[in-house]
PDB file of C-alpha atoms in Angstrom:
ATOM      1  CA  MET A   1      -0.038   0.224   0.159  1.00 48.00           C
ATOM      2  CA  ASP A   2       1.328   3.388  -1.059  1.00 55.00           C
ATOM      3  CA  ILE A   3       2.103   5.025   3.188  1.00 57.00           C
ATOM      4  CA  LYS A   4       2.409   8.607   1.174  1.00 57.00           C
ATOM      5  CA  ARG A   5      -1.278   7.867  -0.551  1.00 54.00           C
ATOM      6  CA  VAL A   6      -3.158   7.029   1.941  1.00 57.00           C
ATOM      7  CA  THR A   7      -2.080   9.841   4.205  1.00 55.00           C
ATOM      8  CA  SER A   8      -2.356  12.832   1.951  1.00 55.00           C
ATOM      9  CA  ALA A   9      -5.894  11.483   1.624  1.00 57.00           C
ATOM     10  CA  LEU A  10      -6.272  10.581   5.780  1.00 53.00           C
ATOM     11  CA  LEU A  11      -5.106  14.743   5.853  1.00 55.00           C
ATOM     12  CA  GLY A  12      -6.896  16.064   2.568  1.00 65.00           C
ATOM     13  CA  PHE A  13     -10.658  14.054   2.914  1.00 72.00           C
ATOM     14  CA  PRO A  14     -11.190  16.022   6.318  1.00 79.00           C
ATOM     15  CA  LEU A  15     -10.801  19.416   4.702  1.00 84.00           C
ATOM     16  CA  VAL A  16     -13.354  18.371   2.070  1.00 87.00           C
ATOM     17  CA  VAL A  17     -15.745  17.621   4.639  1.00 85.00           C
ATOM     18  CA  ILE A  18     -16.055  20.337   6.949  1.00 90.00           C
ATOM     19  CA  ILE A  19     -16.141  22.594   3.464  1.00 93.00           C
ATOM     20  CA  LEU A  20     -18.368  20.538   1.491  1.00 91.00           C
ATOM     21  CA  THR A  21     -20.716  20.081   4.697  1.00 89.00           C
ATOM     22  CA  PHE A  22     -20.356  23.360   6.437  1.00 92.00           C
ATOM     23  CA  GLY A  23     -19.229  25.846   4.279  1.00 93.00           C
ATOM     24  CA  ASN A  24     -21.685  28.082   3.350  1.00 93.00           C
ATOM     25  CA  LYS A  25     -22.357  27.931  -0.315  1.00 91.00           C
ATOM     26  CA  TYR A  26     -20.111  31.342  -0.798  1.00 93.00           C
ATOM     27  CA  ILE A  27     -17.420  29.859   1.087  1.00 95.00           C
ATOM     28  CA  VAL A  28     -17.765  26.800  -0.787  1.00 96.00           C
ATOM     29  CA  ASP A  29     -17.361  28.571  -4.323  1.00 95.00           C
ATOM     30  CA  ILE A  30     -14.281  30.956  -2.873  1.00 96.00           C
ATOM     31  CA  PHE A  31     -13.024  26.932  -1.982  1.00 96.00           C
ATOM     32  CA  LEU A  32     -13.671  25.616  -5.479  1.00 96.00           C
ATOM     33  CA  ALA A  33     -12.439  29.031  -6.923  1.00 96.00           C
ATOM     34  CA  GLY A  34      -8.681  28.546  -5.085  1.00 96.00           C
ATOM     35  CA  ILE A  35      -8.969  24.957  -6.654  1.00 95.00           C
ATOM     36  CA  ALA A  36      -9.450  25.910  -9.518  1.00 96.00           C
ATOM     37  CA  MET A  37      -6.367  28.390 -10.194  1.00 96.00           C
ATOM     38  CA  LEU A  38      -4.108  25.285  -8.768  1.00 95.00           C
ATOM     39  CA  ALA A  39      -5.627  23.057 -11.284  1.00 96.00           C
ATOM     40  CA  MET A  40      -5.028  25.765 -14.028  1.00 97.00           C
ATOM     41  CA  GLN A  41      -1.805  26.728 -13.043  1.00 96.00           C
ATOM     42  CA  GLU A  42      -0.727  23.237 -13.733  1.00 95.00           C
ATOM     43  CA  TYR A  43      -2.118  23.023 -16.460  1.00 97.00           C
ATOM     44  CA  PHE A  44      -0.263  25.831 -18.438  1.00 97.00           C
ATOM     45  CA  ASN A  45       2.578  24.589 -16.732  1.00 96.00           C
ATOM     46  CA  ALA A  46       1.665  21.260 -18.501  1.00 96.00           C
ATOM     47  CA  VAL A  47       1.438  22.655 -21.811  1.00 96.00           C
ATOM     48  CA  GLN A  48       4.003  25.764 -21.621  1.00 95.00           C
ATOM     49  CA  LYS A  49       5.873  22.988 -24.029  1.00 91.00           C
ATOM     50  CA  GLU A  50       3.809  23.388 -26.638  1.00 95.00           C
ATOM     51  CA  CYS A  51       2.282  27.358 -26.561  1.00 96.00           C
ATOM     52  CA  ASN A  52       2.985  30.240 -24.142  1.00 96.00           C
ATOM     53  CA  PRO A  53      -0.522  30.244 -22.582  1.00 96.00           C
ATOM     54  CA  VAL A  54      -2.099  33.372 -21.605  1.00 96.00           C
ATOM     55  CA  ARG A  55      -2.297  32.896 -17.906  1.00 97.00           C
ATOM     56  CA  TRP A  56      -4.023  35.824 -16.592  1.00 96.00           C
ATOM     57  CA  ILE A  57      -7.206  35.079 -18.671  1.00 96.00           C
ATOM     58  CA  GLY A  58      -6.979  31.607 -17.255  1.00 96.00           C
ATOM     59  CA  TYR A  59      -6.733  32.492 -13.911  1.00 96.00           C
ATOM     60  CA  LEU A  60      -9.265  35.574 -14.116  1.00 94.00           C
ATOM     61  CA  SER A  61     -12.038  33.049 -15.661  1.00 94.00           C
ATOM     62  CA  SER A  62     -11.332  30.418 -12.005  1.00 95.00           C
ATOM     63  CA  LEU A  63     -11.687  33.697  -9.772  1.00 94.00           C
ATOM     64  CA  PHE A  64     -15.078  34.328 -11.412  1.00 91.00           C
ATOM     65  CA  ILE A  65     -16.107  30.738  -9.734  1.00 92.00           C
ATOM     66  CA  ALA A  66     -16.486  32.719  -6.342  1.00 92.00           C
ATOM     67  CA  ILE A  67     -18.951  34.791  -7.406  1.00 89.00           C
ATOM     68  CA  ILE A  68     -21.288  32.365  -8.767  1.00 86.00           C
ATOM     69  CA  HIS A  69     -23.731  32.635  -6.168  1.00 85.00           C
ATOM     70  CA  ILE A  70     -23.766  36.635  -5.560  1.00 83.00           C
ATOM     71  CA  VAL A  71     -25.318  37.456  -8.686  1.00 69.00           C
ATOM     72  CA  PRO A  72     -28.500  39.406  -6.529  1.00 63.00           C
ATOM     73  CA  GLN A  73     -31.646  37.290  -6.698  1.00 59.00           C
ATOM     74  CA  TYR A  74     -33.720  40.453  -8.604  1.00 56.00           C
ATOM     75  CA  ILE A  75     -31.565  40.017 -11.518  1.00 62.00           C
ATOM     76  CA  SER A  76     -33.806  38.156 -13.382  1.00 55.00           C
ATOM     77  CA  SER A  77     -33.035  34.088 -14.696  1.00 59.00           C
ATOM     78  CA  ASP A  78     -32.961  35.789 -18.604  1.00 65.00           C
ATOM     79  CA  VAL A  79     -30.112  38.184 -17.292  1.00 66.00           C
ATOM     80  CA  ILE A  80     -28.565  35.831 -16.131  1.00 60.00           C
ATOM     81  CA  LYS A  81     -28.725  33.335 -18.652  1.00 60.00           C
ATOM     82  CA  SER A  82     -27.746  35.712 -21.589  1.00 69.00           C
ATOM     83  CA  ILE A  83     -24.816  36.846 -18.957  1.00 69.00           C
ATOM     84  CA  LEU A  84     -23.603  32.812 -18.977  1.00 66.00           C
ATOM     85  CA  MET A  85     -24.050  32.655 -23.099  1.00 72.00           C
ATOM     86  CA  LEU A  86     -21.375  35.006 -23.798  1.00 80.00           C
ATOM     87  CA  SER A  87     -19.503  34.230 -21.348  1.00 83.00           C
ATOM     88  CA  ILE A  88     -17.125  31.861 -23.950  1.00 83.00           C
ATOM     89  CA  PRO A  89     -17.848  35.035 -26.744  1.00 90.00           C
ATOM     90  CA  ILE A  90     -16.028  37.609 -24.322  1.00 90.00           C
ATOM     91  CA  ILE A  91     -13.552  35.140 -23.655  1.00 91.00           C
ATOM     92  CA  LEU A  92     -12.605  34.781 -27.224  1.00 92.00           C
ATOM     93  CA  LEU A  93     -12.791  38.117 -27.886  1.00 93.00           C
ATOM     94  CA  ILE A  94     -10.517  39.309 -24.616  1.00 93.00           C
ATOM     95  CA  SER A  95      -8.002  36.705 -26.096  1.00 94.00           C
ATOM     96  CA  PHE A  96      -8.274  38.072 -29.908  1.00 94.00           C
ATOM     97  CA  ILE A  97      -7.687  41.406 -28.441  1.00 95.00           C
ATOM     98  CA  GLN A  98      -4.224  40.037 -26.713  1.00 94.00           C
ATOM     99  CA  VAL A  99      -3.211  38.708 -30.338  1.00 95.00           C
ATOM    100  CA  ILE A 100      -3.721  42.242 -31.645  1.00 95.00           C
ATOM    101  CA  ILE A 101      -1.990  44.192 -28.942  1.00 95.00           C
ATOM    102  CA  THR A 102       0.515  41.884 -28.801  1.00 95.00           C
ATOM    103  CA  ASN A 103       1.425  41.948 -32.342  1.00 95.00           C
ATOM    104  CA  MET A 104       1.049  38.373 -32.580  1.00 93.00           C
ATOM    105  CA  LYS A 105       3.719  37.722 -30.256  1.00 94.00           C
ATOM    106  CA  THR A 106       0.560  36.112 -28.781  1.00 95.00           C
ATOM    107  CA  ASN A 107      -0.701  33.601 -31.184  1.00 96.00           C
ATOM    108  CA  PHE A 108      -3.595  31.308 -32.525  1.00 95.00           C
ATOM    109  CA  LYS A 109      -1.644  27.989 -30.650  1.00 96.00           C
ATOM    110  CA  ASP A 110      -1.479  30.123 -27.354  1.00 97.00           C
ATOM    111  CA  ILE A 111      -5.000  31.268 -27.366  1.00 96.00           C
ATOM    112  CA  ALA A 112      -6.784  27.307 -28.221  1.00 96.00           C
ATOM    113  CA  TYR A 113      -4.717  25.980 -25.276  1.00 97.00           C
ATOM    114  CA  THR A 114      -5.704  28.926 -23.223  1.00 97.00           C
ATOM    115  CA  ILE A 115      -9.321  28.595 -24.133  1.00 96.00           C
ATOM    116  CA  PHE A 116      -8.984  24.657 -23.422  1.00 96.00           C
ATOM    117  CA  GLY A 117      -8.163  25.112 -20.394  1.00 97.00           C
ATOM    118  CA  ILE A 118     -10.942  27.477 -19.173  1.00 96.00           C
ATOM    119  CA  LEU A 119     -13.952  25.278 -20.724  1.00 94.00           C
ATOM    120  CA  TYR A 120     -11.512  22.292 -19.270  1.00 96.00           C
ATOM    121  CA  ILE A 121     -10.778  23.306 -16.129  1.00 97.00           C
ATOM    122  CA  THR A 122     -13.430  26.497 -14.688  1.00 95.00           C
ATOM    123  CA  THR A 123     -16.547  25.443 -16.502  1.00 93.00           C
ATOM    124  CA  CYS A 124     -16.376  21.874 -14.867  1.00 95.00           C
ATOM    125  CA  ILE A 125     -15.391  23.322 -11.369  1.00 96.00           C
ATOM    126  CA  SER A 126     -18.282  25.223 -12.005  1.00 94.00           C
ATOM    127  CA  ALA A 127     -20.515  22.788 -12.310  1.00 94.00           C
ATOM    128  CA  ILE A 128     -19.663  21.680  -8.617  1.00 96.00           C
ATOM    129  CA  ALA A 129     -20.898  24.994  -7.014  1.00 94.00           C
ATOM    130  CA  LEU A 130     -24.150  25.204  -8.682  1.00 92.00           C
ATOM    131  CA  ILE A 131     -24.251  21.517  -7.427  1.00 95.00           C
ATOM    132  CA  ARG A 132     -23.748  22.110  -3.911  1.00 95.00           C
ATOM    133  CA  GLY A 133     -25.566  25.412  -4.348  1.00 91.00           C
ATOM    134  CA  MET A 134     -28.682  23.142  -5.224  1.00 92.00           C
ATOM    135  CA  GLU A 135     -32.035  22.645  -2.591  1.00 93.00           C
ATOM    136  CA  ASN A 136     -30.430  19.894  -0.673  1.00 96.00           C
ATOM    137  CA  GLY A 137     -27.025  20.664  -2.301  1.00 96.00           C
ATOM    138  CA  THR A 138     -24.851  19.478   0.834  1.00 96.00           C
ATOM    139  CA  ILE A 139     -26.567  15.971  -0.068  1.00 97.00           C
ATOM    140  CA  LEU A 140     -26.308  15.698  -3.438  1.00 97.00           C
ATOM    141  CA  VAL A 141     -22.709  17.143  -3.952  1.00 97.00           C
ATOM    142  CA  TRP A 142     -21.111  13.851  -2.271  1.00 97.00           C
ATOM    143  CA  TYR A 143     -22.661  11.646  -5.188  1.00 97.00           C
ATOM    144  CA  ILE A 144     -20.689  13.023  -7.177  1.00 97.00           C
ATOM    145  CA  ILE A 145     -17.530  12.679  -5.101  1.00 96.00           C
ATOM    146  CA  ILE A 146     -18.658   8.755  -4.066  1.00 96.00           C
ATOM    147  CA  ALA A 147     -19.370   8.265  -8.246  1.00 97.00           C
ATOM    148  CA  ALA A 148     -15.490  10.092  -8.888  1.00 96.00           C
ATOM    149  CA  TRP A 149     -13.887   9.083  -6.065  1.00 93.00           C
ATOM    150  CA  GLY A 150     -15.443   5.916  -4.863  1.00 95.00           C
ATOM    151  CA  THR A 151     -14.235   4.755  -8.515  1.00 96.00           C
ATOM    152  CA  ASP A 152     -10.817   5.625  -8.718  1.00 93.00           C
ATOM    153  CA  THR A 153     -10.520   3.789  -5.155  1.00 91.00           C
ATOM    154  CA  PHE A 154     -11.740   0.311  -5.488  1.00 95.00           C
ATOM    155  CA  ALA A 155     -10.414   0.944  -9.323  1.00 94.00           C
ATOM    156  CA  TYR A 156      -6.920   1.002  -7.761  1.00 91.00           C
ATOM    157  CA  LEU A 157      -6.938  -1.427  -4.941  1.00 92.00           C
ATOM    158  CA  ILE A 158      -9.253  -4.344  -6.871  1.00 94.00           C
ATOM    159  CA  GLY A 159      -6.675  -3.382 -10.528  1.00 93.00           C
ATOM    160  CA  LYS A 160      -3.465  -3.384  -8.506  1.00 89.00           C
ATOM    161  CA  ARG A 161      -4.660  -6.573  -7.529  1.00 89.00           C
ATOM    162  CA  TYR A 162      -6.114  -8.475  -9.787  1.00 91.00           C
ATOM    163  CA  GLY A 163      -5.969  -6.036 -13.272  1.00 88.00           C
ATOM    164  CA  LYS A 164      -4.256  -8.336 -16.016  1.00 87.00           C
ATOM    165  CA  HIS A 165      -6.018  -6.969 -18.655  1.00 90.00           C
ATOM    166  CA  LYS A 166      -5.098  -3.647 -19.779  1.00 90.00           C
ATOM    167  CA  PHE A 167      -7.834  -0.980 -20.556  1.00 89.00           C
ATOM    168  CA  SER A 168      -5.806   1.642 -23.341  1.00 87.00           C
ATOM    169  CA  GLU A 169      -2.530   2.760 -23.916  1.00 86.00           C
ATOM    170  CA  VAL A 170      -3.496   5.781 -22.860  1.00 90.00           C
ATOM    171  CA  SER A 171      -2.954   4.815 -19.296  1.00 88.00           C
ATOM    172  CA  PRO A 172      -1.295   1.212 -18.976  1.00 83.00           C
ATOM    173  CA  LYS A 173      -1.854   0.715 -15.572  1.00 85.00           C
ATOM    174  CA  LYS A 174      -5.215   1.121 -15.805  1.00 90.00           C
ATOM    175  CA  SER A 175      -6.798  -2.411 -16.406  1.00 94.00           C
ATOM    176  CA  VAL A 176     -10.754  -3.812 -17.807  1.00 94.00           C
ATOM    177  CA  GLU A 177     -11.040  -5.742 -14.052  1.00 96.00           C
ATOM    178  CA  GLY A 178      -9.568  -2.216 -12.382  1.00 95.00           C
ATOM    179  CA  CYS A 179     -12.278   0.117 -14.110  1.00 96.00           C
ATOM    180  CA  ILE A 180     -15.017  -2.209 -13.811  1.00 96.00           C
ATOM    181  CA  ALA A 181     -14.435  -2.724 -10.035  1.00 97.00           C
ATOM    182  CA  GLY A 182     -14.515   1.445  -9.358  1.00 97.00           C
ATOM    183  CA  THR A 183     -17.803   1.356 -11.152  1.00 98.00           C
ATOM    184  CA  ILE A 184     -19.474  -1.727  -8.967  1.00 98.00           C
ATOM    185  CA  GLY A 185     -17.454  -0.154  -5.948  1.00 97.00           C
ATOM    186  CA  ALA A 186     -18.938   3.452  -6.274  1.00 97.00           C
ATOM    187  CA  ILE A 187     -22.857   1.824  -6.639  1.00 98.00           C
ATOM    188  CA  VAL A 188     -22.192  -0.095  -3.896  1.00 98.00           C
ATOM    189  CA  LEU A 189     -21.034   2.913  -2.145  1.00 97.00           C
ATOM    190  CA  VAL A 190     -23.275   5.275  -3.725  1.00 98.00           C
ATOM    191  CA  ILE A 191     -26.751   2.712  -1.849  1.00 98.00           C
ATOM    192  CA  ILE A 192     -25.390   2.802   1.059  1.00 98.00           C
ATOM    193  CA  TYR A 193     -25.212   6.421   1.247  1.00 98.00           C
ATOM    194  CA  THR A 194     -28.954   6.977  -0.197  1.00 98.00           C
ATOM    195  CA  ILE A 195     -30.300   4.531   2.403  1.00 98.00           C
ATOM    196  CA  ALA A 196     -28.727   6.391   4.865  1.00 98.00           C
ATOM    197  CA  MET A 197     -29.753   9.969   3.680  1.00 97.00           C
ATOM    198  CA  ASN A 198     -32.941   8.323   3.320  1.00 97.00           C
ATOM    199  CA  ASN A 199     -33.552   7.770   6.637  1.00 97.00           C
ATOM    200  CA  ILE A 200     -31.818  10.387   8.597  1.00 96.00           C
ATOM    201  CA  TYR A 201     -33.426  13.569   6.471  1.00 96.00           C
ATOM    202  CA  SER A 202     -36.968  11.431   5.741  1.00 95.00           C
ATOM    203  CA  LEU A 203     -36.130  12.003   1.662  1.00 96.00           C
ATOM    204  CA  GLU A 204     -37.431   9.142  -1.041  1.00 95.00           C
ATOM    205  CA  TYR A 205     -34.736   9.629  -3.407  1.00 96.00           C
ATOM    206  CA  SER A 206     -35.368   6.509  -6.130  1.00 96.00           C
ATOM    207  CA  TYR A 207     -32.238   3.563  -5.711  1.00 97.00           C
ATOM    208  CA  VAL A 208     -32.948   3.307  -9.477  1.00 96.00           C
ATOM    209  CA  TYR A 209     -32.540   6.493 -10.090  1.00 96.00           C
ATOM    210  CA  ILE A 210     -29.833   7.260  -7.825  1.00 97.00           C
ATOM    211  CA  ILE A 211     -28.076   3.490  -9.531  1.00 97.00           C
ATOM    212  CA  LEU A 212     -28.387   4.426 -12.783  1.00 97.00           C
ATOM    213  CA  ILE A 213     -26.552   8.089 -12.105  1.00 97.00           C
ATOM    214  CA  THR A 214     -23.748   6.721 -10.586  1.00 98.00           C
ATOM    215  CA  LEU A 215     -22.991   4.287 -13.213  1.00 98.00           C
ATOM    216  CA  VAL A 216     -23.384   7.203 -15.989  1.00 98.00           C
ATOM    217  CA  LEU A 217     -21.166   9.395 -13.947  1.00 98.00           C
ATOM    218  CA  SER A 218     -18.454   6.768 -12.901  1.00 98.00           C
ATOM    219  CA  ILE A 219     -18.124   5.492 -16.253  1.00 98.00           C
ATOM    220  CA  ILE A 220     -17.536   9.681 -17.726  1.00 98.00           C
ATOM    221  CA  GLY A 221     -15.605   9.852 -14.406  1.00 97.00           C
ATOM    222  CA  GLN A 222     -13.232   7.125 -15.773  1.00 96.00           C
ATOM    223  CA  ILE A 223     -13.162   8.881 -19.437  1.00 96.00           C
ATOM    224  CA  GLY A 224     -12.202  12.392 -17.589  1.00 96.00           C
ATOM    225  CA  ASP A 225      -9.638  10.139 -15.903  1.00 95.00           C
ATOM    226  CA  PHE A 226      -8.136   9.150 -19.484  1.00 95.00           C
ATOM    227  CA  ALA A 227      -8.628  12.206 -20.796  1.00 95.00           C
ATOM    228  CA  ALA A 228      -6.380  13.766 -18.432  1.00 94.00           C
ATOM    229  CA  SER A 229      -4.076  11.478 -18.858  1.00 93.00           C
ATOM    230  CA  SER A 230      -4.073  11.711 -22.202  1.00 95.00           C
ATOM    231  CA  ILE A 231      -2.831  14.913 -22.199  1.00 95.00           C
ATOM    232  CA  LYS A 232       0.210  14.515 -19.787  1.00 94.00           C
ATOM    233  CA  ARG A 233       1.201  11.656 -22.298  1.00 93.00           C
ATOM    234  CA  TYR A 234       1.280  13.952 -24.772  1.00 94.00           C
ATOM    235  CA  VAL A 235       3.192  16.740 -23.493  1.00 94.00           C
ATOM    236  CA  ASN A 236       5.028  14.459 -21.489  1.00 93.00           C
ATOM    237  CA  VAL A 237       4.539  14.899 -17.722  1.00 92.00           C
ATOM    238  CA  LYS A 238       4.410  12.169 -15.354  1.00 89.00           C
ATOM    239  CA  ASP A 239       1.648  13.937 -12.704  1.00 90.00           C
ATOM    240  CA  TYR A 240       1.239  17.665 -13.866  1.00 93.00           C
ATOM    241  CA  SER A 241       2.771  18.350 -10.149  1.00 90.00           C
ATOM    242  CA  ASN A 242       3.965  17.016  -6.668  1.00 87.00           C
ATOM    243  CA  LEU A 243       1.320  18.856  -4.708  1.00 85.00           C
ATOM    244  CA  ILE A 244      -0.472  16.355  -3.336  1.00 80.00           C
ATOM    245  CA  PRO A 245       2.383  13.304  -1.959  1.00 74.00           C
ATOM    246  CA  GLY A 246       1.086   9.751  -3.713  1.00 67.00           C
ATOM    247  CA  HIS A 247      -1.942  11.487  -5.390  1.00 71.00           C
ATOM    248  CA  GLY A 248       0.612  13.746  -8.123  1.00 83.00           C
ATOM    249  CA  GLY A 249      -1.030  17.615  -8.485  1.00 90.00           C
ATOM    250  CA  MET A 250      -4.658  19.211  -7.783  1.00 92.00           C
ATOM    251  CA  LEU A 251      -5.465  18.377 -11.368  1.00 93.00           C
ATOM    252  CA  ASP A 252      -4.132  15.069 -10.852  1.00 91.00           C
ATOM    253  CA  ARG A 253      -6.730  14.441  -7.983  1.00 90.00           C
ATOM    254  CA  ILE A 254      -9.457  15.894  -9.496  1.00 93.00           C
ATOM    255  CA  ASP A 255      -9.879  15.180 -12.183  1.00 94.00           C
ATOM    256  CA  SER A 256     -12.337  12.068 -12.504  1.00 95.00           C
ATOM    257  CA  LEU A 257     -14.359  14.955 -10.373  1.00 96.00           C
ATOM    258  CA  MET A 258     -14.487  17.938 -12.607  1.00 96.00           C
ATOM    259  CA  PHE A 259     -15.180  15.831 -15.648  1.00 97.00           C
ATOM    260  CA  LEU A 260     -18.309  14.133 -14.584  1.00 97.00           C
ATOM    261  CA  ALA A 261     -20.046  17.566 -12.881  1.00 97.00           C
ATOM    262  CA  PRO A 262     -21.246  18.639 -15.802  1.00 96.00           C
ATOM    263  CA  PHE A 263     -23.281  15.654 -16.278  1.00 97.00           C
ATOM    264  CA  ALA A 264     -24.471  15.415 -12.679  1.00 97.00           C
ATOM    265  CA  TYR A 265     -25.127  18.568 -12.628  1.00 95.00           C
ATOM    266  CA  ALA A 266     -27.890  18.311 -16.005  1.00 95.00           C
ATOM    267  CA  LEU A 267     -28.898  14.861 -14.426  1.00 96.00           C
ATOM    268  CA  PHE A 268     -29.970  16.418 -11.213  1.00 95.00           C
ATOM    269  CA  LYS A 269     -31.801  19.393 -13.016  1.00 91.00           C
ATOM    270  CA  ILE A 270     -33.181  16.775 -15.179  1.00 90.00           C
ATOM    271  CA  LEU A 271     -34.506  14.369 -12.649  1.00 80.00           C
TER     272      LEU A 271
END
């Protein structure tokens, strides 16, 4: 067993529990903005071998997560939707202004990598903040954490012990056995969690829906893990950083969680 990996989890997980469970939505937004900033820095450091990312635009986009729930309630939902719809065009506008004023010292490749980082990191982490701000958000947010980290944990434990068939060259250490075990393990954990929440808070969450949602999110989360690995292989880095001993960087730790979060938000809104 990787002692560094276990120690980091034991030290870091209680902090996540305290903030996501007891912090109000503004504190959670600030916390997630900080995580997004760290993840964005790691991403930019990784891709700087290929381009010169426009860091200030990426960092500024991450900071906006901190004010997601500060929008006054008297502003109509149509205005908010219009602002959200314009967010990416505004980033494109600012990016090309950067190209113009630097006389193409910042070029198309630089802004392409930058905008991808914003879509990949800021947009996905924003979904976690939106889930936490929903009705029963303190309960719902743990569904995505269990789906992501439950899958990662079982896939790692079972795959390391019984994995014999490689899943993909994108991440050679991952096995078919581990991926399947990860999804099954996450579903079992979610069922236990749902039983507890339904009994403690007198909720009536459907076990069928919860199992189906977890199945979908677990698979998407694993694709997110492979997506992060594909970027690392492309830029030839092992980990995004050594911020978390035994786990790598912030982006290494949350790659599956942030990838599945937008899909979870959409499913929660629908169901």
